[in-house]
């Protein structure tokens, strides 16, 4: 198993709570590029073992664990609970939009509010490690480098403008995609289809669910998306958010709010909301 992220724009692996420079541990400078490390994810298990005999500790703020994905897929209305609170019908196929990669930020970065109707959405994020086309559900986990956590921050005014509304821009303001803190290999989960996630805003629990409640689970999403787009290493999928978003509560993010997000095994994000 391994835990991968970036520190000082270089790949870092976490072992026993300490981060190490991956390229220095392995003796291969090409692994300093995190997108390269993701594409070579099968080598990271032994690299993590090697840290115990010859580590290369690094420190500094944790950066974006997938800094340059070619594609960022995001799935709407993918928990039954959230479809119901949004008064929307369960979709016949994954309702897919994109978050443009420039919105991605690190696990402790600020979220810059674009207006008065900005909302939280905690989500499990899948990181593709091995590309492919028409990937079968039964083999889809073999294509996953690992799993991380994300916030699909959404400006509801911009998201819902026009008919039919187009979600992508309202979810792509700069800083609207905190992810991390690390990519965790699939073998670290006792069941990767059953991960608990939660989100607190200003100290109040807003969302709490397990990925067993997904309408379209991770293997199905990989199979479905790869039947349309060739998947490539480093592509990521925001898999959808459970109930408890602000729009359903009539409450939105304001400057000074702290968004605390968490997931089993993966860890936590802490993002402070600031005025633009
Ligand atoms: Zn979402």
mmCIF file of C-alpha atoms and ligand atoms in Angstrom:
data_model
loop_
_atom_site.group_PDB
_atom_site.id
_atom_site.type_symbol
_atom_site.label_atom_id
_atom_site.label_comp_id
_atom_site.label_asym_id
_atom_site.label_seq_id
_atom_site.Cartn_x
_atom_site.Cartn_y
_atom_site.Cartn_z
ATOM 1 C CA UNK A 1 0.000 0.000 0.000
ATOM 2 C CA UNK A 2 1.051 3.605 -0.474
ATOM 3 C CA UNK A 3 -0.010 7.204 0.248
ATOM 4 C CA UNK A 4 1.091 9.714 -2.412
ATOM 5 C CA UNK A 5 0.876 13.517 -2.605
ATOM 6 C CA UNK A 6 3.054 16.502 -3.472
ATOM 7 C CA UNK A 7 5.239 18.750 -1.346
ATOM 8 C CA UNK A 8 7.160 21.647 -2.959
ATOM 9 C CA UNK A 9 5.710 20.464 -6.320
ATOM 10 C CA UNK A 10 7.487 17.100 -6.020
ATOM 11 C CA UNK A 11 6.012 13.664 -5.381
ATOM 12 C CA UNK A 12 5.992 12.743 -1.710
ATOM 13 C CA UNK A 13 5.004 9.458 -0.102
ATOM 14 C CA UNK A 14 3.661 9.291 3.419
ATOM 15 C CA UNK A 15 4.804 6.493 5.688
ATOM 16 C CA UNK A 16 3.827 6.436 9.366
ATOM 17 C CA UNK A 17 2.780 10.086 9.186
ATOM 18 C CA UNK A 18 6.078 11.315 7.738
ATOM 19 C CA UNK A 19 6.477 12.516 4.142
ATOM 20 C CA UNK A 20 9.444 11.460 2.020
ATOM 21 C CA UNK A 21 10.688 12.644 -1.384
ATOM 22 C CA UNK A 22 9.720 9.798 -3.717
ATOM 23 C CA UNK A 23 12.368 10.453 -6.386
ATOM 24 C CA UNK A 24 15.169 10.522 -3.809
ATOM 25 C CA UNK A 25 13.950 7.382 -2.056
ATOM 26 C CA UNK A 26 13.820 5.428 -5.330
ATOM 27 C CA UNK A 27 16.827 7.118 -6.962
ATOM 28 C CA UNK A 28 14.823 8.043 -10.067
ATOM 29 C CA UNK A 29 14.380 11.782 -10.672
ATOM 30 C CA UNK A 30 11.593 11.211 -13.213
ATOM 31 C CA UNK A 31 9.338 10.155 -10.323
ATOM 32 C CA UNK A 32 9.535 13.677 -8.883
ATOM 33 C CA UNK A 33 6.746 14.587 -11.339
ATOM 34 C CA UNK A 34 3.553 13.528 -9.547
ATOM 35 C CA UNK A 35 1.733 12.765 -12.806
ATOM 36 C CA UNK A 36 4.568 10.367 -13.656
ATOM 37 C CA UNK A 37 4.336 8.804 -10.227
ATOM 38 C CA UNK A 38 0.581 8.266 -10.675
ATOM 39 C CA UNK A 39 1.153 6.553 -14.048
ATOM 40 C CA UNK A 40 3.749 4.294 -12.355
ATOM 41 C CA UNK A 41 1.609 3.630 -9.292
ATOM 42 C CA UNK A 42 2.411 -0.078 -9.202
ATOM 43 C CA UNK A 43 6.001 0.830 -8.253
ATOM 44 C CA UNK A 44 4.941 2.893 -5.253
ATOM 45 C CA UNK A 45 4.256 -0.060 -2.954
ATOM 46 C CA UNK A 46 7.912 -1.091 -2.948
ATOM 47 C CA UNK A 47 8.992 2.566 -2.725
ATOM 48 C CA UNK A 48 6.970 2.880 0.480
ATOM 49 C CA UNK A 49 8.700 -0.221 1.866
ATOM 50 C CA UNK A 50 12.082 1.261 0.958
ATOM 51 C CA UNK A 51 11.385 4.381 3.033
ATOM 52 C CA UNK A 52 11.738 2.293 6.185
ATOM 53 C CA UNK A 53 15.395 1.520 5.407
ATOM 54 C CA UNK A 54 16.389 4.674 3.508
ATOM 55 C CA UNK A 55 13.986 7.564 3.933
ATOM 56 C CA UNK A 56 14.332 11.092 2.610
ATOM 57 C CA UNK A 57 12.016 13.205 4.783
ATOM 58 C CA UNK A 58 10.580 16.435 3.432
ATOM 59 C CA UNK A 59 8.445 19.110 5.033
ATOM 60 C CA UNK A 60 6.270 21.939 3.847
ATOM 61 C CA UNK A 61 2.623 22.482 3.008
ATOM 62 C CA UNK A 62 0.905 19.612 1.219
ATOM 63 C CA UNK A 63 0.202 20.551 -2.391
ATOM 64 C CA UNK A 64 -2.304 19.263 -4.940
ATOM 65 C CA UNK A 65 -2.022 15.463 -5.101
ATOM 66 C CA UNK A 66 -3.081 15.394 -8.793
ATOM 67 C CA UNK A 67 -1.835 18.751 -10.111
ATOM 68 C CA UNK A 68 -2.346 18.331 -13.866
ATOM 69 C CA UNK A 69 -5.082 15.870 -14.768
ATOM 70 C CA UNK A 70 -6.050 15.819 -18.454
ATOM 71 C CA UNK A 71 -9.660 15.172 -17.511
ATOM 72 C CA UNK A 72 -11.659 15.928 -14.384
ATOM 73 C CA UNK A 73 -15.012 14.179 -14.449
ATOM 74 C CA UNK A 74 -17.658 14.969 -11.867
ATOM 75 C CA UNK A 75 -20.917 13.147 -11.289
ATOM 76 C CA UNK A 76 -24.127 14.871 -10.203
ATOM 77 C CA UNK A 77 -26.956 13.348 -8.164
ATOM 78 C CA UNK A 78 -25.126 10.121 -7.451
ATOM 79 C CA UNK A 79 -26.426 9.429 -3.926
ATOM 80 C CA UNK A 80 -30.097 8.564 -3.570
ATOM 81 C CA UNK A 81 -30.284 10.838 -0.517
ATOM 82 C CA UNK A 82 -28.987 13.875 -2.449
ATOM 83 C CA UNK A 83 -31.224 13.284 -5.504
ATOM 84 C CA UNK A 84 -34.178 13.236 -3.165
ATOM 85 C CA UNK A 85 -33.236 16.439 -1.245
ATOM 86 C CA UNK A 86 -32.703 18.209 -4.595
ATOM 87 C CA UNK A 87 -36.172 17.051 -5.717
ATOM 88 C CA UNK A 88 -34.532 15.580 -8.826
ATOM 89 C CA UNK A 89 -35.246 12.167 -10.300
ATOM 90 C CA UNK A 90 -32.591 9.488 -10.085
ATOM 91 C CA UNK A 91 -30.789 9.832 -13.442
ATOM 92 C CA UNK A 92 -30.850 6.924 -15.939
ATOM 93 C CA UNK A 93 -27.062 7.247 -16.497
ATOM 94 C CA UNK A 94 -24.328 9.101 -14.588
ATOM 95 C CA UNK A 95 -25.019 12.847 -14.888
ATOM 96 C CA UNK A 96 -21.528 13.934 -15.896
ATOM 97 C CA UNK A 97 -19.936 17.381 -16.061
ATOM 98 C CA UNK A 98 -16.383 18.649 -15.733
ATOM 99 C CA UNK A 99 -14.520 20.751 -13.234
ATOM 100 C CA UNK A 100 -11.739 22.426 -15.217
ATOM 101 C CA UNK A 101 -8.333 21.406 -13.754
ATOM 102 C CA UNK A 102 -7.405 25.017 -12.910
ATOM 103 C CA UNK A 103 -9.887 24.893 -9.995
ATOM 104 C CA UNK A 104 -7.851 22.272 -8.096
ATOM 105 C CA UNK A 105 -6.115 23.319 -4.882
ATOM 106 C CA UNK A 106 -4.467 21.589 -1.941
ATOM 107 C CA UNK A 107 -6.065 20.163 1.192
ATOM 108 C CA UNK A 108 -5.553 23.264 3.345
ATOM 109 C CA UNK A 109 -5.913 26.034 0.782
ATOM 110 C CA UNK A 110 -8.476 28.836 0.996
ATOM 111 C CA UNK A 111 -11.718 28.750 -0.975
ATOM 112 C CA UNK A 112 -12.353 32.160 -2.568
ATOM 113 C CA UNK A 113 -16.093 32.839 -2.528
ATOM 114 C CA UNK A 114 -17.454 33.976 -5.905
ATOM 115 C CA UNK A 115 -20.783 35.232 -4.536
ATOM 116 C CA UNK A 116 -23.495 34.677 -1.910
ATOM 117 C CA UNK A 117 -24.644 31.221 -3.127
ATOM 118 C CA UNK A 118 -21.493 29.109 -2.844
ATOM 119 C CA UNK A 119 -22.033 25.586 -1.513
ATOM 120 C CA UNK A 120 -20.074 22.602 -0.195
ATOM 121 C CA UNK A 121 -20.113 19.037 -1.619
ATOM 122 C CA UNK A 122 -17.808 16.462 -0.015
ATOM 123 C CA UNK A 123 -16.919 13.646 -2.432
ATOM 124 C CA UNK A 124 -14.706 10.634 -2.905
ATOM 125 C CA UNK A 125 -12.347 11.228 -5.847
ATOM 126 C CA UNK A 126 -10.974 8.369 -7.950
ATOM 127 C CA UNK A 127 -7.527 8.731 -9.540
ATOM 128 C CA UNK A 128 -6.979 6.698 -12.705
ATOM 129 C CA UNK A 129 -3.519 5.121 -12.890
ATOM 130 C CA UNK A 130 -3.786 2.896 -15.942
ATOM 131 C CA UNK A 131 -5.705 4.190 -18.932
ATOM 132 C CA UNK A 132 -8.025 2.315 -21.195
ATOM 133 C CA UNK A 133 -11.105 2.258 -23.384
ATOM 134 C CA UNK A 134 -14.193 0.126 -22.740
ATOM 135 C CA UNK A 135 -12.930 -1.018 -19.343
ATOM 136 C CA UNK A 136 -15.073 -3.804 -17.901
ATOM 137 C CA UNK A 137 -16.602 -3.199 -14.468
ATOM 138 C CA UNK A 138 -14.968 -6.413 -13.272
ATOM 139 C CA UNK A 139 -11.447 -5.116 -14.020
ATOM 140 C CA UNK A 140 -11.997 -1.428 -13.289
ATOM 141 C CA UNK A 141 -10.272 -1.355 -9.885
ATOM 142 C CA UNK A 142 -7.039 -2.480 -11.612
ATOM 143 C CA UNK A 143 -7.080 0.866 -13.466
ATOM 144 C CA UNK A 144 -7.240 2.929 -10.272
ATOM 145 C CA UNK A 145 -3.992 4.369 -8.868
ATOM 146 C CA UNK A 146 -5.790 5.293 -5.690
ATOM 147 C CA UNK A 147 -8.558 7.179 -4.001
ATOM 148 C CA UNK A 148 -8.566 10.653 -2.513
ATOM 149 C CA UNK A 149 -11.043 13.124 -1.043
ATOM 150 C CA UNK A 150 -12.407 16.293 -2.607
ATOM 151 C CA UNK A 151 -14.786 19.199 -2.277
ATOM 152 C CA UNK A 152 -16.862 19.983 -5.371
ATOM 153 C CA UNK A 153 -17.405 23.624 -4.369
ATOM 154 C CA UNK A 154 -20.327 25.012 -6.370
ATOM 155 C CA UNK A 155 -21.658 28.489 -7.107
ATOM 156 C CA UNK A 156 -25.354 27.590 -7.322
ATOM 157 C CA UNK A 157 -26.291 30.828 -9.114
ATOM 158 C CA UNK A 158 -23.812 30.229 -11.935
ATOM 159 C CA UNK A 159 -24.406 26.456 -11.964
ATOM 160 C CA UNK A 160 -28.157 26.822 -12.473
ATOM 161 C CA UNK A 161 -28.122 29.713 -14.983
ATOM 162 C CA UNK A 162 -30.010 29.019 -18.208
ATOM 163 C CA UNK A 163 -32.196 26.190 -19.366
ATOM 164 C CA UNK A 164 -30.941 23.526 -19.518
ATOM 165 C CA UNK A 165 -28.315 24.587 -16.966
ATOM 166 C CA UNK A 166 -24.653 23.751 -17.657
ATOM 167 C CA UNK A 167 -22.868 22.875 -14.435
ATOM 168 C CA UNK A 168 -19.192 23.078 -15.376
ATOM 169 C CA UNK A 169 -18.354 26.785 -14.995
ATOM 170 C CA UNK A 170 -20.262 27.220 -11.734
ATOM 171 C CA UNK A 171 -18.068 24.452 -10.330
ATOM 172 C CA UNK A 172 -14.791 25.670 -11.821
ATOM 173 C CA UNK A 173 -14.040 29.025 -10.181
ATOM 174 C CA UNK A 174 -10.406 29.116 -9.065
ATOM 175 C CA UNK A 175 -10.041 27.273 -5.713
ATOM 176 C CA UNK A 176 -13.346 25.367 -6.148
ATOM 177 C CA UNK A 177 -11.611 21.959 -6.150
ATOM 178 C CA UNK A 178 -9.728 21.204 -2.929
ATOM 179 C CA UNK A 179 -8.430 17.604 -3.070
ATOM 180 C CA UNK A 180 -6.195 15.434 -0.922
ATOM 181 C CA UNK A 181 -4.518 15.218 1.426
ATOM 182 C CA UNK A 182 -3.085 12.087 -0.230
ATOM 183 C CA UNK A 183 -3.936 9.491 -2.856
ATOM 184 C CA UNK A 184 -4.363 6.191 -1.034
ATOM 185 C CA UNK A 185 -3.824 2.889 -2.872
ATOM 186 C CA UNK A 186 -6.888 0.681 -3.281
ATOM 187 C CA UNK A 187 -5.381 -2.143 -1.210
ATOM 188 C CA UNK A 188 -5.425 0.095 1.882
ATOM 189 C CA UNK A 189 -9.229 -0.200 2.052
ATOM 190 C CA UNK A 190 -10.873 -3.309 3.467
ATOM 191 C CA UNK A 191 -13.680 -2.623 0.956
ATOM 192 C CA UNK A 192 -13.065 0.210 -1.547
ATOM 193 C CA UNK A 193 -16.796 0.272 -2.359
ATOM 194 C CA UNK A 194 -17.628 1.142 1.261
ATOM 195 C CA UNK A 195 -15.884 4.332 2.372
ATOM 196 C CA UNK A 196 -17.315 6.725 4.957
ATOM 197 C CA UNK A 197 -17.198 10.465 4.203
ATOM 198 C CA UNK A 198 -18.314 13.525 6.110
ATOM 199 C CA UNK A 199 -18.296 17.316 6.001
ATOM 200 C CA UNK A 200 -18.547 19.929 8.763
ATOM 201 C CA UNK A 201 -19.066 23.634 8.064
ATOM 202 C CA UNK A 202 -18.324 26.109 10.855
ATOM 203 C CA UNK A 203 -18.190 23.181 13.266
ATOM 204 C CA UNK A 204 -21.599 21.747 12.350
ATOM 205 C CA UNK A 205 -21.943 18.293 10.781
ATOM 206 C CA UNK A 206 -23.600 18.802 7.374
ATOM 207 C CA UNK A 207 -22.942 15.607 5.432
ATOM 208 C CA UNK A 208 -22.224 12.021 6.438
ATOM 209 C CA UNK A 209 -22.574 8.958 4.213
ATOM 210 C CA UNK A 210 -20.937 5.821 2.897
ATOM 211 C CA UNK A 211 -20.110 5.083 -0.724
ATOM 212 C CA UNK A 212 -22.293 1.993 -0.530
ATOM 213 C CA UNK A 213 -25.134 4.525 -1.049
ATOM 214 C CA UNK A 214 -23.849 5.569 -4.490
ATOM 215 C CA UNK A 215 -26.403 5.114 -7.272
ATOM 216 C CA UNK A 216 -23.582 4.393 -9.770
ATOM 217 C CA UNK A 217 -20.627 2.890 -7.928
ATOM 218 C CA UNK A 218 -16.970 3.420 -8.800
ATOM 219 C CA UNK A 219 -16.561 0.318 -11.043
ATOM 220 C CA UNK A 220 -19.670 1.306 -12.994
ATOM 221 C CA UNK A 221 -18.461 4.920 -13.403
ATOM 222 C CA UNK A 222 -15.092 3.782 -14.773
ATOM 223 C CA UNK A 223 -16.752 1.373 -17.176
ATOM 224 C CA UNK A 224 -19.318 3.950 -18.314
ATOM 225 C CA UNK A 225 -16.894 6.870 -18.753
ATOM 226 C CA UNK A 226 -14.355 4.674 -20.558
ATOM 227 C CA UNK A 227 -17.035 3.577 -23.025
ATOM 228 C CA UNK A 228 -17.118 7.211 -24.190
ATOM 229 C CA UNK A 229 -13.684 8.731 -23.446
ATOM 230 C CA UNK A 230 -10.365 6.914 -23.430
ATOM 231 C CA UNK A 231 -9.193 7.190 -19.827
ATOM 232 C CA UNK A 232 -5.598 8.209 -19.201
ATOM 233 C CA UNK A 233 -3.314 8.053 -16.168
ATOM 234 C CA UNK A 234 -4.020 11.012 -13.903
ATOM 235 C CA UNK A 235 -7.632 11.496 -14.970
ATOM 236 C CA UNK A 236 -9.811 11.985 -11.898
ATOM 237 C CA UNK A 237 -13.481 11.408 -11.121
ATOM 238 C CA UNK A 238 -15.425 13.324 -8.449
ATOM 239 C CA UNK A 239 -17.972 10.630 -7.692
ATOM 240 C CA UNK A 240 -20.857 12.734 -6.359
ATOM 241 C CA UNK A 241 -22.031 14.126 -3.036
ATOM 242 C CA UNK A 242 -24.524 12.823 -0.466
ATOM 243 C CA UNK A 243 -27.363 14.816 1.090
ATOM 244 C CA UNK A 244 -26.767 17.741 3.399
ATOM 245 C CA UNK A 245 -25.623 20.443 0.953
ATOM 246 C CA UNK A 246 -26.362 24.082 1.689
ATOM 247 C CA UNK A 247 -28.842 24.586 -1.166
ATOM 248 C CA UNK A 248 -31.197 22.098 0.487
ATOM 249 C CA UNK A 249 -30.748 23.864 3.854
ATOM 250 C CA UNK A 250 -31.034 27.437 2.593
ATOM 251 C CA UNK A 251 -27.539 28.079 3.964
ATOM 252 C CA UNK A 252 -24.422 28.998 2.019
ATOM 253 C CA UNK A 253 -20.735 29.559 2.681
ATOM 254 C CA UNK A 254 -19.646 32.908 4.072
ATOM 255 C CA UNK A 255 -16.244 34.462 4.640
ATOM 256 C CA UNK A 256 -14.570 32.961 7.690
ATOM 257 C CA UNK A 257 -16.387 29.637 7.498
ATOM 258 C CA UNK A 258 -14.128 26.622 7.866
ATOM 259 C CA UNK A 259 -15.013 23.569 5.769
ATOM 260 C CA UNK A 260 -13.725 20.386 7.414
ATOM 261 C CA UNK A 261 -14.036 17.290 5.211
ATOM 262 C CA UNK A 262 -12.988 13.757 6.000
ATOM 263 C CA UNK A 263 -12.922 10.213 4.691
ATOM 264 C CA UNK A 264 -12.058 6.851 6.200
ATOM 265 C CA UNK A 265 -8.379 5.904 5.671
ATOM 266 C CA UNK A 266 -7.685 8.940 3.426
ATOM 267 C CA UNK A 267 -7.656 11.793 5.937
ATOM 268 C CA UNK A 268 -9.020 15.311 6.095
ATOM 269 C CA UNK A 269 -9.239 18.620 4.251
ATOM 270 C CA UNK A 270 -9.554 21.962 6.041
ATOM 271 C CA UNK A 271 -10.436 24.906 3.825
ATOM 272 C CA UNK A 272 -11.186 28.430 5.008
ATOM 273 C CA UNK A 273 -13.639 30.536 2.995
ATOM 274 C CA UNK A 274 -12.413 34.019 2.068
ATOM 275 C CA UNK A 275 -13.881 37.009 0.192
ATOM 276 C CA UNK A 276 -12.786 37.442 -3.406
HETATM 277 ZN ZN1 LIG B 1 -20.571 17.271 -6.826
#
